Short mmCIF file of C-alpha atoms and ligand atoms in Angstrom, two decimals:
data_model
loop_
_atom_site.label_atom_id
_atom_site.label_comp_id
_atom_site.label_asym_id
_atom_site.label_seq_id
_atom_site.Cartn_x
_atom_site.Cartn_y
_atom_site.Cartn_z
CA UNK A 22 136.37 130.06 70.72
CA UNK A 23 134.79 126.68 70.09
CA UNK A 24 131.08 126.46 70.77
CA UNK A 25 130.10 124.50 73.87
CA UNK A 26 128.70 121.11 72.91
CA UNK A 27 125.63 119.88 74.70
CA UNK A 28 125.61 116.32 75.85
CA UNK A 29 123.82 114.19 78.37
CA UNK A 30 125.74 112.01 80.77
CA UNK A 31 124.46 109.22 82.99
CA UNK A 32 125.69 109.99 86.52
CA UNK A 33 125.88 106.32 87.36
CA UNK A 34 127.79 104.71 84.55
CA UNK A 35 129.13 107.67 82.61
CA UNK A 36 127.41 106.81 79.33
CA UNK A 37 127.12 109.83 77.05
CA UNK A 38 124.01 110.34 74.92
CA UNK A 39 122.94 113.11 72.57
CA UNK A 40 119.42 113.24 73.98
CA UNK A 41 117.96 113.42 77.44
CA UNK A 42 116.06 110.35 78.59
CA UNK A 43 114.38 109.31 81.83
CA UNK A 44 116.28 106.07 81.91
CA UNK A 45 119.85 105.24 80.98
CA UNK A 46 119.96 102.82 78.04
CA UNK A 47 123.20 101.36 79.25
CA UNK A 48 122.78 100.73 82.99
CA UNK A 49 118.97 100.97 83.17
CA UNK A 50 119.09 103.45 86.05
CA UNK A 51 116.26 105.99 86.30
CA UNK A 52 116.71 109.75 86.53
CA UNK A 53 120.47 109.67 86.31
CA UNK A 54 120.94 111.53 83.04
CA UNK A 55 122.11 115.10 83.42
CA UNK A 56 123.03 117.72 80.86
CA UNK A 57 126.70 118.64 80.86
CA UNK A 58 128.50 121.18 78.72
CA UNK A 59 131.97 120.55 77.44
CA UNK A 60 134.04 121.90 74.63
CA UNK A 61 133.86 119.64 71.58
CA UNK A 62 136.62 117.05 71.21
CA UNK A 63 139.47 117.83 68.78
CA UNK A 64 138.97 116.48 65.26
CA UNK A 65 139.79 112.82 64.85
CA UNK A 66 142.68 111.52 62.74
CA UNK A 67 146.33 112.21 62.41
CA UNK A 68 145.97 115.24 60.22
CA UNK A 69 146.25 117.66 63.15
CA UNK A 70 150.02 117.77 63.14
CA UNK A 71 153.08 115.71 63.91
CA UNK A 72 153.47 114.03 67.29
CA UNK A 73 156.53 114.25 69.43
CA UNK A 74 159.00 111.39 68.92
CA UNK A 75 159.78 109.41 72.05
CA UNK A 76 162.33 106.75 72.89
CA UNK A 77 161.47 103.11 73.37
CA UNK A 78 163.27 101.30 76.17
CA UNK A 79 164.13 97.62 76.69
CA UNK A 80 161.76 95.59 78.83
CA UNK A 81 164.55 94.39 81.11
CA UNK A 82 165.93 97.82 81.89
CA UNK A 83 166.77 99.03 85.38
CA UNK A 84 163.94 100.34 87.52
CA UNK A 85 164.50 102.06 90.79
CA UNK A 86 162.08 100.71 93.35
CA UNK A 87 160.76 103.50 95.46
CA UNK A 88 160.32 102.93 99.12
CA UNK A 89 156.73 102.49 100.17
CA UNK A 90 155.26 104.47 103.01
CA UNK A 91 153.90 102.23 105.70
CA UNK A 92 151.12 103.80 107.72
CA UNK A 93 151.67 101.64 110.76
CA UNK A 94 148.08 100.39 110.45
CA UNK A 95 149.03 96.89 109.42
CA UNK A 96 145.59 95.92 108.12
CA UNK A 97 145.69 98.93 105.78
CA UNK A 98 149.30 98.29 104.80
CA UNK A 99 148.57 94.71 103.87
CA UNK A 100 145.61 95.66 101.70
CA UNK A 101 147.63 98.27 99.82
CA UNK A 102 150.43 95.75 99.30
CA UNK A 103 152.82 96.76 102.09
CA UNK A 104 152.33 100.49 102.09
CA UNK A 105 151.54 103.50 99.94
CA UNK A 106 153.41 103.90 96.69
CA UNK A 107 154.87 107.35 95.87
CA UNK A 108 153.43 109.06 92.78
CA UNK A 109 150.28 107.00 92.82
CA UNK A 110 146.57 107.58 93.32
CA UNK A 111 144.41 105.48 95.57
CA UNK A 112 140.63 105.58 95.81
CA UNK A 113 138.84 104.61 99.00
CA UNK A 114 135.17 103.99 98.30
CA UNK A 115 132.36 103.22 100.70
CA UNK A 116 128.95 104.19 102.02
CA UNK A 117 128.66 107.54 103.77
CA UNK A 118 129.35 107.11 107.49
CA UNK A 119 131.20 103.82 107.13
CA UNK A 120 134.48 105.29 108.41
CA UNK A 121 136.49 106.43 105.39
CA UNK A 122 137.42 109.81 106.87
CA UNK A 123 138.29 108.19 110.18
CA UNK A 124 140.54 105.59 108.54
CA UNK A 125 142.41 108.10 106.40
CA UNK A 126 142.80 110.57 109.24
CA UNK A 127 144.30 107.80 111.37
CA UNK A 128 146.56 106.80 108.49
CA UNK A 129 147.94 110.28 107.82
CA UNK A 130 148.28 111.00 111.52
CA UNK A 131 150.40 107.86 111.83
CA UNK A 132 152.53 108.84 108.86
CA UNK A 133 152.92 112.43 110.00
CA UNK A 134 153.98 111.35 113.46
CA UNK A 135 156.65 109.23 111.79
CA UNK A 136 157.95 112.35 110.02
CA UNK A 137 156.18 112.14 106.65
CA UNK A 138 154.74 115.43 105.41
CA UNK A 139 150.97 114.85 105.09
CA UNK A 140 148.08 117.06 104.00
CA UNK A 141 144.40 116.44 104.68
CA UNK A 142 141.98 118.42 102.53
CA UNK A 143 138.38 118.18 103.59
CA UNK A 144 135.63 119.31 101.29
CA UNK A 145 132.91 118.05 103.59
CA UNK A 146 133.87 119.21 107.04
CA UNK A 147 135.22 122.42 108.47
CA UNK A 148 138.76 122.46 109.86
CA UNK A 149 137.31 122.64 113.37
CA UNK A 150 135.38 119.41 112.84
CA UNK A 151 138.46 117.62 111.56
CA UNK A 152 140.41 118.86 114.59
CA UNK A 153 137.67 117.69 116.95
CA UNK A 154 137.68 114.26 115.38
CA UNK A 155 141.46 114.04 115.59
CA UNK A 156 141.33 115.00 119.25
CA UNK A 157 138.68 112.39 119.95
CA UNK A 158 140.88 109.79 118.27
CA UNK A 159 143.81 110.84 120.44
CA UNK A 160 145.65 112.16 117.38
CA UNK A 161 145.31 115.88 118.08
CA UNK A 162 149.09 116.34 118.27
CA UNK A 163 149.93 114.73 114.91
CA UNK A 164 151.68 117.26 112.61
CA UNK A 165 149.18 116.89 109.74
CA UNK A 166 148.49 119.98 107.65
CA UNK A 167 144.72 120.43 107.39
CA UNK A 168 142.57 122.58 105.13
CA UNK A 169 138.93 122.86 104.15
CA UNK A 170 138.72 123.47 100.42
CA UNK A 171 136.82 122.34 97.36
CA UNK A 172 138.40 124.20 94.45
CA UNK A 173 140.93 121.95 92.74
CA UNK A 174 142.69 125.00 91.29
CA UNK A 175 143.22 126.43 94.80
CA UNK A 176 144.24 123.08 96.21
CA UNK A 177 146.85 122.48 93.50
CA UNK A 178 148.22 126.00 93.93
CA UNK A 179 148.53 125.53 97.67
CA UNK A 180 150.08 122.08 97.37
CA UNK A 181 152.54 123.41 94.79
CA UNK A 182 153.97 125.82 97.38
CA UNK A 183 155.33 122.95 99.43
CA UNK A 184 154.49 119.55 97.91
CA UNK A 185 153.64 117.01 100.62
CA UNK A 186 154.30 113.30 100.32
CA UNK A 187 150.74 112.24 101.09
CA UNK A 188 147.51 114.10 100.27
CA UNK A 189 144.03 113.07 101.36
CA UNK A 190 141.14 114.50 99.34
CA UNK A 191 137.92 113.95 101.28
CA UNK A 192 135.84 113.57 99.15
CA UNK A 193 136.29 113.69 95.37
CA UNK A 194 132.55 114.40 94.98
CA UNK A 195 132.92 117.77 96.66
CA UNK A 196 135.77 118.90 94.41
CA UNK A 197 135.25 121.12 91.39
CA UNK A 198 137.15 122.80 88.60
CA UNK A 199 135.95 126.32 87.84
CA UNK A 200 136.38 125.93 84.07
CA UNK A 201 133.60 123.34 83.96
CA UNK A 202 130.00 124.42 84.15
CA UNK A 203 128.52 121.34 85.77
CA UNK A 204 128.00 121.02 89.50
CA UNK A 205 130.43 119.26 91.88
CA UNK A 206 129.70 115.55 92.04
CA UNK A 207 128.72 115.21 88.40
CA UNK A 208 130.63 112.81 86.20
CA UNK A 209 132.56 115.47 84.34
CA UNK A 210 133.52 117.35 87.52
CA UNK A 211 134.59 114.22 89.36
CA UNK A 212 136.51 112.95 86.38
CA UNK A 213 138.26 116.23 85.62
CA UNK A 214 139.07 116.92 89.28
CA UNK A 215 140.47 113.44 89.73
CA UNK A 216 142.50 113.82 86.56
CA UNK A 217 144.13 117.02 87.84
CA UNK A 218 144.85 115.52 91.25
CA UNK A 219 146.27 112.34 89.74
CA UNK A 220 148.47 114.43 87.46
CA UNK A 221 149.73 116.24 90.54
CA UNK A 222 150.55 112.87 92.15
CA UNK A 223 152.53 111.69 89.12
CA UNK A 224 154.41 114.96 88.76
CA UNK A 225 155.24 115.65 92.38
CA UNK A 226 155.75 112.08 93.55
CA UNK A 227 153.08 112.42 96.22
CA UNK A 228 150.56 109.72 97.07
CA UNK A 229 147.03 111.02 96.57
CA UNK A 230 144.29 109.30 98.55
CA UNK A 231 140.84 110.06 97.17
CA UNK A 232 137.71 109.41 99.18
CA UNK A 233 134.70 108.45 97.07
CA UNK A 234 131.15 107.93 98.26
CA UNK A 235 129.23 105.00 96.93
CA UNK A 236 125.68 104.91 95.69
CA UNK A 237 123.31 102.31 97.04
CA UNK A 238 123.87 100.17 93.95
CA UNK A 239 127.47 99.78 95.04
CA UNK A 240 129.21 101.91 92.47
CA UNK A 241 131.26 104.93 93.34
CA UNK A 242 128.77 107.71 92.82
CA UNK A 243 128.93 109.18 89.42
CA UNK A 244 131.80 107.74 87.56
CA UNK A 245 132.86 104.21 87.42
CA UNK A 246 135.49 105.78 85.18
CA UNK A 247 137.28 106.88 88.33
CA UNK A 248 138.19 103.28 89.05
CA UNK A 249 140.11 103.11 85.79
CA UNK A 250 142.01 106.30 86.43
CA UNK A 251 143.53 105.48 89.79
CA UNK A 252 146.19 102.89 90.58
CA UNK A 253 144.45 101.28 93.52
CA UNK A 254 140.79 100.97 94.49
CA UNK A 255 139.85 100.00 98.02
CA UNK A 256 136.31 99.53 99.23
CA UNK A 257 135.41 100.04 102.83
CA UNK A 258 132.37 97.98 103.65
CA UNK A 259 130.37 96.66 106.55
CA UNK A 260 126.88 96.59 107.94
CA UNK A 261 125.83 99.78 109.69
CA UNK A 262 124.62 97.83 112.74
CA UNK A 263 127.87 95.91 113.11
CA UNK A 264 131.03 97.42 114.46
CA UNK A 265 133.16 95.46 111.98
CA UNK A 266 134.49 97.05 108.85
CA UNK A 267 136.20 95.35 105.97
CA UNK A 268 138.65 97.09 103.70
CA UNK A 269 138.79 95.26 100.39
CA UNK A 270 141.21 95.83 97.52
CA UNK A 271 139.34 95.49 94.24
CA UNK A 272 142.11 96.79 92.06
CA UNK A 273 145.78 97.24 92.82
CA UNK A 274 148.55 97.99 90.37
CA UNK A 275 151.12 97.54 93.12
CA UNK A 276 149.91 94.54 95.06
CA UNK A 277 147.35 91.80 95.49
CA UNK A 278 143.82 92.73 94.51
CA UNK A 279 141.83 90.30 96.62
CA UNK A 280 143.22 91.15 100.04
CA UNK A 281 141.03 92.27 102.94
CA UNK A 282 141.76 94.17 106.12
CA UNK A 283 139.45 93.89 109.10
CA UNK A 284 138.71 96.73 111.49
CA UNK A 285 136.45 97.32 114.40
CA UNK A 286 134.80 100.73 114.88
CA UNK A 287 135.31 101.70 118.50
CA UNK A 288 134.69 104.94 120.35
CA UNK A 289 138.36 105.76 119.73
CA UNK A 290 138.29 105.17 116.00
CA UNK A 291 139.12 102.12 113.95
CA UNK A 292 140.98 99.34 115.68
CA UNK A 293 142.72 96.58 113.76
CA UNK A 294 141.45 93.05 114.08
CA UNK A 295 144.40 90.74 113.74
CA UNK A 296 142.50 87.47 114.00
CA UNK A 297 139.29 87.89 112.01
CA UNK A 298 138.22 84.25 112.29
CA UNK A 299 137.51 84.58 115.98
CA UNK A 300 135.31 87.54 115.16
CA UNK A 301 133.12 85.91 112.53
CA UNK A 302 132.34 82.89 114.65
CA UNK A 303 129.54 83.42 117.10
CA UNK A 304 130.02 82.12 120.62
CA UNK A 305 128.30 78.80 120.84
CA UNK A 306 128.13 76.60 123.88
CA UNK A 307 126.32 73.70 122.31
CA UNK A 308 125.66 72.83 118.69
CA UNK A 309 122.53 74.33 117.15
CA UNK A 310 120.90 73.35 113.91
CA UNK A 311 121.04 75.58 110.86
CA UNK A 312 124.63 76.68 111.15
CA UNK A 313 127.87 75.60 109.55
CA UNK A 314 131.37 77.01 109.83
CA UNK A 315 132.91 77.81 106.48
CA UNK A 316 136.68 77.70 106.12
CA UNK A 317 137.23 80.42 103.55
CA UNK A 318 140.10 82.36 102.05
CA UNK A 319 140.05 86.13 101.81
CA UNK A 320 143.01 87.32 99.82
CA UNK A 321 146.00 85.56 101.27
CA UNK A 322 144.41 84.87 104.62
CA UNK A 323 142.20 82.01 105.74
CA UNK A 324 139.04 83.24 107.47
CA UNK A 325 136.56 81.05 109.29
CA UNK A 326 133.03 82.35 109.25
CA UNK A 327 129.71 81.03 110.43
CA UNK A 328 126.92 80.58 107.93
CA UNK A 329 123.41 80.54 109.35
CA UNK A 330 120.25 79.30 107.69
CA UNK A 331 116.63 79.32 108.72
CA UNK A 332 113.93 77.39 106.90
CA UNK A 333 110.32 78.10 107.85
CA UNK A 334 106.93 77.22 106.34
CA UNK A 335 105.80 80.04 104.09
CA UNK A 336 102.42 81.67 103.95
CA UNK A 337 103.30 83.44 100.73
CA UNK A 338 102.56 82.28 97.21
CA UNK A 339 106.19 82.97 96.35
CA UNK A 340 108.28 82.00 99.39
CA UNK A 341 110.81 84.48 100.69
CA UNK A 342 114.49 84.06 99.97
CA UNK A 343 116.50 86.50 102.05
CA UNK A 344 120.29 86.48 101.82
CA UNK A 345 122.79 88.60 103.72
CA UNK A 346 126.46 88.34 102.82
CA UNK A 347 126.18 85.92 99.95
CA UNK A 348 124.98 85.82 96.37
CA UNK A 349 121.27 85.05 96.09
CA UNK A 350 121.73 83.49 92.65
CA UNK A 351 124.24 81.09 94.13
CA UNK A 352 121.78 80.22 96.92
CA UNK A 353 119.12 79.42 94.32
CA UNK A 354 121.59 77.13 92.59
CA UNK A 355 122.49 75.26 95.77
CA UNK A 356 118.78 74.82 96.56
CA UNK A 357 118.08 73.59 93.04
CA UNK A 358 120.87 71.01 93.28
CA UNK A 359 119.60 69.88 96.68
CA UNK A 360 116.17 69.46 95.12
CA UNK A 361 117.15 67.79 91.86
CA UNK A 362 120.02 65.59 93.04
CA UNK A 363 119.17 64.86 96.66
CA UNK A 364 115.38 65.08 96.70
CA UNK A 365 115.38 67.81 99.35
CA UNK A 366 112.68 70.29 98.42
CA UNK A 367 112.64 73.77 99.87
CA UNK A 368 109.65 74.90 97.81
CA UNK A 369 106.82 76.27 99.94
CA UNK A 370 109.26 77.37 102.62
CA UNK A 371 110.88 80.68 103.38
CA UNK A 372 114.65 80.48 103.38
CA UNK A 373 116.89 82.95 105.20
CA UNK A 374 120.65 82.84 104.88
CA UNK A 375 123.07 84.97 106.82
CA UNK A 376 126.84 85.24 106.94
CA UNK A 377 127.70 86.14 110.52
CA UNK A 378 129.64 89.24 111.45
CA UNK A 379 128.79 91.31 108.38
CA UNK A 380 131.30 89.63 106.07
CA UNK A 381 130.41 89.25 102.41
CA UNK A 382 131.59 86.05 100.78
CA UNK A 383 132.04 85.70 97.05
CA UNK A 384 133.90 82.38 96.94
CA UNK A 385 132.09 79.44 95.32
CA UNK A 386 133.93 77.35 97.90
CA UNK A 387 131.22 78.34 100.37
CA UNK A 388 128.60 76.27 98.49
CA UNK A 389 129.04 73.20 100.63
CA UNK A 390 128.87 75.16 103.88
CA UNK A 391 125.68 76.84 102.70
CA UNK A 392 124.24 73.45 101.78
CA UNK A 393 125.22 72.08 105.20
CA UNK A 394 123.50 74.99 106.96
CA UNK A 395 120.37 74.51 104.83
CA UNK A 396 120.21 70.73 105.33
CA UNK A 397 120.85 71.18 109.03
CA UNK A 398 118.06 73.77 109.27
CA UNK A 399 115.71 71.52 107.34
CA UNK A 400 116.40 68.35 109.31
CA UNK A 401 116.93 70.02 112.68
CA UNK A 402 120.17 68.09 113.08
CA UNK A 403 123.14 70.23 114.10
CA UNK A 404 126.29 70.00 112.04
CA UNK A 405 128.97 67.89 113.75
CA UNK A 406 130.63 69.59 116.67
CA UNK A 407 133.96 71.16 115.90
CA UNK A 408 133.61 70.81 112.13
CA UNK A 409 134.43 73.20 109.33
CA UNK A 410 133.00 72.86 105.84
CA UNK A 411 134.23 73.93 102.42
CA UNK A 412 133.77 72.84 98.81
CA UNK A 413 132.17 73.94 95.59
CA UNK A 414 128.99 72.28 94.36
CA UNK A 415 128.56 71.41 90.69
CA UNK A 416 125.21 71.27 88.94
CA UNK A 417 125.31 67.50 88.74
CA UNK A 418 125.59 67.33 92.51
CA UNK A 419 129.32 66.65 92.67
CA UNK A 420 131.58 68.32 95.19
CA UNK A 421 134.50 70.04 93.53
CA UNK A 422 137.88 70.82 94.94
CA UNK A 423 138.71 74.40 95.94
CA UNK A 424 142.04 76.18 96.11
CA UNK A 425 144.30 76.30 99.15
CA UNK A 426 142.64 73.45 101.04
CA UNK A 427 145.70 72.98 103.23
CA UNK A 428 145.69 76.58 104.36
CA UNK A 429 142.01 76.31 105.29
CA UNK A 430 142.59 73.10 107.24
CA UNK A 431 145.55 74.56 109.06
CA UNK A 432 143.59 77.61 110.19
CA UNK A 433 140.69 75.41 111.36
CA UNK A 434 143.02 73.23 113.38
CA UNK A 435 144.67 76.31 114.85
CA UNK A 436 141.29 77.56 116.08
CA UNK A 437 140.46 74.28 117.75
CA UNK A 438 138.31 72.62 115.11
CA UNK A 439 138.68 68.86 114.98
CA UNK A 440 136.91 67.85 111.80
CA UNK A 441 136.52 69.00 108.23
CA UNK A 442 133.91 68.21 105.61
CA UNK A 443 135.86 68.78 102.44
CA UNK A 444 136.06 67.73 98.81
CA UNK A 445 137.92 64.47 98.20
CA UNK A 446 141.56 65.25 97.40
CA UNK A 447 143.52 63.65 94.60
CA UNK A 448 146.45 62.86 96.86
CA UNK A 449 146.37 62.07 100.55
CA UNK A 450 146.47 65.08 102.76
CA UNK A 451 148.42 65.54 105.92
CA UNK A 452 145.91 67.24 108.14
CA UNK A 453 145.92 68.03 111.80
CA UNK A 454 142.22 67.28 111.94
CA UNK A 455 139.90 64.47 110.97
CA UNK A 456 139.01 64.67 107.29
CA UNK A 457 135.59 63.67 106.05
CA UNK A 458 135.97 63.69 102.27
CA UNK A 459 132.83 64.04 100.19
CA UNK A 460 132.41 63.43 96.48
CA UNK A 461 128.66 64.01 96.13
CA UNK A 462 126.24 66.43 97.73
CA UNK A 463 124.04 63.45 98.58
CA UNK A 464 126.88 62.21 100.85
CA UNK A 465 126.44 65.34 102.90
CA UNK A 466 122.67 64.95 103.06
CA UNK A 467 123.02 61.31 104.10
CA UNK A 468 125.15 62.32 107.06
CA UNK A 469 122.43 64.58 108.38
CA UNK A 470 119.74 61.95 107.79
CA UNK A 471 121.74 59.35 109.67
CA UNK A 472 121.85 61.80 112.52
CA UNK A 473 118.12 62.47 112.65
CA UNK A 474 116.78 58.99 113.37
CA UNK A 475 119.32 57.41 115.69
CA UNK A 476 120.65 58.16 119.14
CA UNK A 477 123.87 59.18 117.45
CA UNK A 478 123.72 62.79 116.34
CA UNK A 479 126.32 62.36 113.67
CA UNK A 480 127.39 59.30 111.75
CA UNK A 481 131.06 58.70 111.29
CA UNK A 482 130.93 56.92 108.00
CA UNK A 483 129.07 57.87 104.87
P1 TYD B 508 133.36 108.71 109.03
O1 TYD B 508 134.81 108.42 109.03
O2 TYD B 508 132.96 110.13 109.15
O3 TYD B 508 132.64 108.09 107.76
P2 TYD B 508 132.76 108.48 106.21
O4 TYD B 508 133.90 109.40 106.05
O5 TYD B 508 132.94 107.16 105.52
O6 TYD B 508 131.46 109.10 105.83
O7 TYD B 508 132.73 107.84 110.19
C1 TYD B 508 131.57 108.27 110.78
C2 TYD B 508 131.00 107.23 111.68
O8 TYD B 508 131.93 106.59 112.51
C3 TYD B 508 130.00 107.91 112.54
O9 TYD B 508 128.78 107.22 112.42
C4 TYD B 508 130.57 107.81 113.92
C5 TYD B 508 131.55 106.70 113.86
N1 TYD B 508 132.74 106.89 114.70
C6 TYD B 508 132.94 106.08 115.79
O10 TYD B 508 132.14 105.21 116.09
N2 TYD B 508 134.07 106.26 116.55
C7 TYD B 508 134.98 107.22 116.28
O11 TYD B 508 135.99 107.35 117.00
C8 TYD B 508 134.75 108.06 115.14
C9 TYD B 508 135.71 109.17 114.79
C10 TYD B 508 133.62 107.86 114.38
MG1 MG B 509 133.76 111.43 105.66
#
């Protein structure tokens, strides 16, 4: 038998090294390198024997499209691209306690009630706990087959008896293969277990849903390699203190990869939120300074969200910059452009920026809304009543166009907004609301300045 090879694997990024080290060379994480034993790889090169000859097929050949399984949870179905695909593997990642088990239990209960054979394997909870949760969710009667198990060999043997159409593995970090020496949750265990389960999915035609916990750095604990192995990766995110949860597709071989689904965690499980815009806007009776409503796009859907800024004199040598829900590098850029191109200095002041409702925005189209919130906080002048803002800011202080402006405007009008601060369009737009087109960031600043000295709180022309 081949001698076991010793190697050291970073549990965060999967980098393999020959020597142990306190810090991973590749991802710079501390104390993540663990010794793992594996059999040595087969010798390289083609000298090991002849391969099997396979047939090539034409690109335009016939493909049978398999029916997708819709869970009945429309937010989940939309994120997966209209349902689960047979013979595929899907990874649901997220912080512990965010609601992954709850979501998947609700999904399989819905499917099972509709007559689809579903299995739920829990490696974290006892069967009794899963039953209790199902009962609390009002799903106690759903014909889901449940088991508590962690050995992949046992699970595959049991599934092979009567292959189901949907399998939930909760979570992949608790699974292990007995022919590997390393502990469950290590890179090699997670990778090998996932490989076996994915192979089962491809062979049996079942959909395998893997739950994966995330480390605080935002990667699925252990292997990022897992993301490459599965067909679809969904992240379940949200702030612990908020009841809102966002399911985000980050990779999808069978659908859009930038779609989000919005849920609310209630005492009876996860409820769908069909109109997320209403949820991300705080209730305001009168305009306050330091806020701006951003008309954004998440996936295919327009989402309006409030951006809040607070600017306060700092007592620190290096003023605080605290950002929730947006990129802090992008905030620094917007502040630098405000400083260099508009003469608005935020040095010597603490700046806090918050995206309401626990949403995380990654669109550069939010630049202008962030700038509006900052300028409003700085001048004390509220943004115009009933206005939405969107646009990207360039380093020279120009406002750049963003995609799907019409969709953003339509959503804003639908929710009762009457005005939009937007990049100047090349052709005239038909909009249901008043358009205030800006070409330079200084145009935006001038509007707030005009508001601060006169009786008028907002000037109509630039
Ligand atoms: P869970 O699905 O166990 O999270 P994960 O599998 O991602 O670790 O969710 C646990 C949290 O959800 C827990 O803090 C309690 C809360 N919760 C509710 O608020 N309502 C409910 O109906 C359920 C089942 C859980
Ligand atoms: Mg769980």
